[in-house]
Amino acid sequence: MEPTHRTLVLSQGFEPISIVSWQHAITLLFLGKVEVIEEYDRDIKTTSLVIKIPAVVRLLSAFRRHKKPVKFSRINIYGRDKYTCQYCGVKHSINDLTYDHVVPRSQGGTTTWTNIATCCETCNRRKGGRTPEQAGMKLLKKPVQPTATPVLVVAVSRESVPDAWRDYLYWTSELSQD
Ligand SMILES: [Zn+2]
């Protein structure tokens, strides 16, 4: 069997949640955990029966999404802020950026997603050890904890998607745009 025969797993709500080997999909099917939504045009023979390889299966019980949290790092902070200084609004290259404690550490500010903002060197010097209010500067937006990108979106974009999956994946990308 070609390795391309992998199975897309949908949640109860038809949301794609993972990609598994077809063997694993068959196991889930035999365990009664999934129902088959789409099949490949390929048979597999077991000792007692012949079935088609599942292309898309749907979980029969609720699935709790466990997203990987985005790692707290300098580069991910810049990414969240789109490489834009959160004070002057100018986009910079990584070398000209630094990160700013919105509430300075000297005033009890923490090194966390919600207190760190991307900042250019100039604004960083201007702000110094002051809060934006004290420095008379305004943040473009309040720093937030980024929500994780679903693992599946990344995985799917890196491989050719079987035709049998397309309806389900497109449906999701439409949903994620609103
Ligand atoms: Zn700036």
Coordinates of C-alpha atoms and ligand atoms in Angstrom, one line a residue:
M1 CA 0.0 0.0 0.0
E2 CA 1.3 3.4 -0.9
P3 CA 2.1 5.8 2.0
T4 CA -0.2 8.3 0.3
H5 CA -3.2 6.4 1.6
R6 CA -3.6 8.3 4.8
T7 CA -6.8 9.1 6.4
L8 CA -8.2 12.4 7.4
V9 CA -9.9 12.4 10.8
L10 CA -12.8 14.8 11.4
S11 CA -14.3 15.7 14.7
Q12 CA -18.0 15.1 15.4
G13 CA -18.6 18.6 14.0
F14 CA -16.8 17.7 10.7
E15 CA -13.7 19.7 11.6
P16 CA -10.4 18.2 10.4
I17 CA -8.3 17.3 13.4
S18 CA -5.6 14.9 12.4
I19 CA -4.1 12.8 9.7
V20 CA -3.4 9.2 10.5
S21 CA -2.2 6.1 8.7
W22 CA -5.0 4.1 7.0
Q23 CA -4.1 1.2 9.3
H24 CA -4.8 3.4 12.3
A25 CA -8.1 4.5 10.8
I26 CA -9.1 0.9 10.3
T27 CA -8.3 0.2 14.0
L28 CA -10.4 3.2 15.0
L29 CA -13.2 1.9 12.8
F30 CA -13.1 -1.6 14.3
L31 CA -13.0 -0.1 17.8
G32 CA -16.3 1.7 16.9
K33 CA -14.7 5.1 17.4
V34 CA -15.2 6.5 13.9
E35 CA -17.5 6.2 11.0
V36 CA -16.3 6.3 7.4
I37 CA -17.3 9.4 5.4
E38 CA -15.2 9.0 2.3
E39 CA -13.3 6.0 0.9
Y40 CA -10.4 5.5 -1.4
D41 CA -11.0 3.3 -4.4
R42 CA -8.7 0.6 -3.0
D43 CA -9.7 -2.6 -1.2
I44 CA -7.9 -4.2 1.6
K45 CA -8.5 -7.8 2.5
T46 CA -8.5 -9.0 6.0
T47 CA -9.0 -12.7 6.9
S48 CA -12.7 -12.3 7.1
L49 CA -13.7 -9.4 4.9
V50 CA -12.8 -6.9 2.2
I51 CA -13.2 -3.2 2.9
K52 CA -12.2 -0.1 1.2
I53 CA -9.5 2.1 2.7
P54 CA -11.1 5.0 4.5
A55 CA -10.1 8.4 3.1
V56 CA -12.1 10.5 5.6
V57 CA -13.5 9.3 8.9
R58 CA -15.5 11.1 11.6
L59 CA -15.2 10.6 15.3
L60 CA -18.4 9.4 16.9
S61 CA -17.7 11.0 20.2
A62 CA -16.6 14.5 21.2
F63 CA -13.0 15.5 20.7
R64 CA -11.3 17.9 23.0
R65 CA -8.8 19.9 21.0
H66 CA -5.4 20.2 22.6
K67 CA -3.5 22.9 20.8
K68 CA 0.1 23.4 21.4
P69 CA 0.7 26.8 23.0
V70 CA 2.9 29.2 21.0
K71 CA 6.3 29.2 22.6
F72 CA 7.1 32.5 24.3
S73 CA 10.2 33.7 22.4
R74 CA 11.6 36.9 20.9
I75 CA 10.8 35.8 17.4
N76 CA 7.3 34.7 18.2
I77 CA 6.7 38.1 19.9
Y78 CA 7.8 39.8 16.7
G79 CA 5.6 37.5 14.7
R80 CA 2.6 38.2 16.8
D81 CA 3.2 42.0 16.3
K82 CA 4.0 41.5 12.6
Y83 CA 7.5 42.9 13.0
T84 CA 5.9 46.3 13.7
C85 CA 6.9 48.6 16.5
Q86 CA 3.9 48.8 18.7
Y87 CA 4.5 52.5 19.5
C88 CA 5.4 54.2 16.2
G89 CA 3.8 51.6 14.0
V90 CA 6.8 51.2 11.7
K91 CA 7.7 47.8 10.4
H92 CA 11.4 46.9 11.0
S93 CA 13.8 44.1 10.3
I94 CA 14.6 41.8 13.2
N95 CA 18.0 43.5 13.8
D96 CA 16.3 46.8 14.5
L97 CA 13.7 45.4 16.8
T98 CA 13.7 44.8 20.5
Y99 CA 11.0 44.0 22.9
D100 CA 9.6 46.3 25.5
H101 CA 8.2 45.6 28.9
V102 CA 5.0 47.7 28.7
V103 CA 5.0 48.0 32.5
P104 CA 8.7 48.1 33.2
R105 CA 10.2 45.4 35.4
S106 CA 11.3 48.1 37.8
Q107 CA 7.6 48.8 38.4
G108 CA 6.6 45.2 38.7
G109 CA 6.0 44.4 35.1
T110 CA 6.3 40.7 34.1
T111 CA 8.0 39.0 31.2
T112 CA 4.9 37.6 29.7
W113 CA 2.9 37.7 26.5
T114 CA 0.6 40.4 27.8
N115 CA 3.3 42.7 29.1
I116 CA 5.8 42.4 26.2
A117 CA 5.5 44.4 23.0
T118 CA 7.6 44.6 19.9
C119 CA 9.5 47.9 19.9
C120 CA 12.0 49.7 17.7
E121 CA 15.3 50.8 19.2
T122 CA 14.3 54.5 18.9
C123 CA 11.0 54.1 20.7
N124 CA 12.6 51.8 23.3
R125 CA 15.2 54.5 24.2
R126 CA 12.5 57.2 24.3
K127 CA 10.3 55.1 26.6
G128 CA 13.1 54.2 28.9
G129 CA 12.0 52.7 32.3
R130 CA 8.5 54.2 32.1
T131 CA 5.0 53.0 31.4
P132 CA 3.5 54.2 28.2
E133 CA 1.4 56.7 30.1
Q134 CA 4.4 58.1 32.0
A135 CA 6.3 58.4 28.7
G136 CA 3.4 59.9 26.9
M137 CA 3.4 57.1 24.3
K138 CA 0.5 55.0 23.1
L139 CA 0.5 51.3 22.3
L140 CA -1.1 50.4 19.0
K141 CA -2.8 47.5 20.6
K142 CA -2.7 45.7 23.9
P143 CA -0.4 42.7 23.8
V144 CA -2.2 39.4 23.9
Q145 CA -1.4 35.7 24.3
P146 CA -1.4 34.4 20.8
T147 CA -3.7 31.5 20.0
A148 CA -2.0 28.4 18.7
T149 CA -2.2 27.5 15.1
P150 CA -3.9 24.2 14.7
V151 CA -1.3 21.6 13.9
L152 CA -3.3 20.2 11.0
V153 CA -3.3 23.3 8.9
V154 CA 0.5 23.2 8.8
A155 CA 0.6 19.5 8.0
V156 CA -1.9 19.7 5.2
S157 CA -0.3 22.6 3.4
R158 CA 3.0 20.6 3.1
E159 CA 1.6 17.7 1.2
S160 CA -0.6 17.0 -1.7
V161 CA -4.1 16.6 -0.5
P162 CA -6.1 13.6 -1.7
D163 CA -9.3 14.6 -3.6
A164 CA -11.4 12.8 -1.1
W165 CA -10.3 15.3 1.6
R166 CA -10.9 18.5 -0.3
D167 CA -14.5 19.2 0.6
Y168 CA -13.7 18.9 4.3
L169 CA -10.6 21.0 4.2
Y170 CA -12.0 23.8 2.1
W171 CA -15.0 24.0 4.3
T172 CA -12.7 24.6 7.2
S173 CA -10.6 27.2 5.5
E174 CA -13.8 29.2 4.7
L175 CA -14.8 28.9 8.3
S176 CA -11.5 30.1 9.6
Q177 CA -11.7 33.3 7.6
D178 CA -14.5 34.8 9.6
Ligands
ZN1 ZN 9.0 52.7 17.2

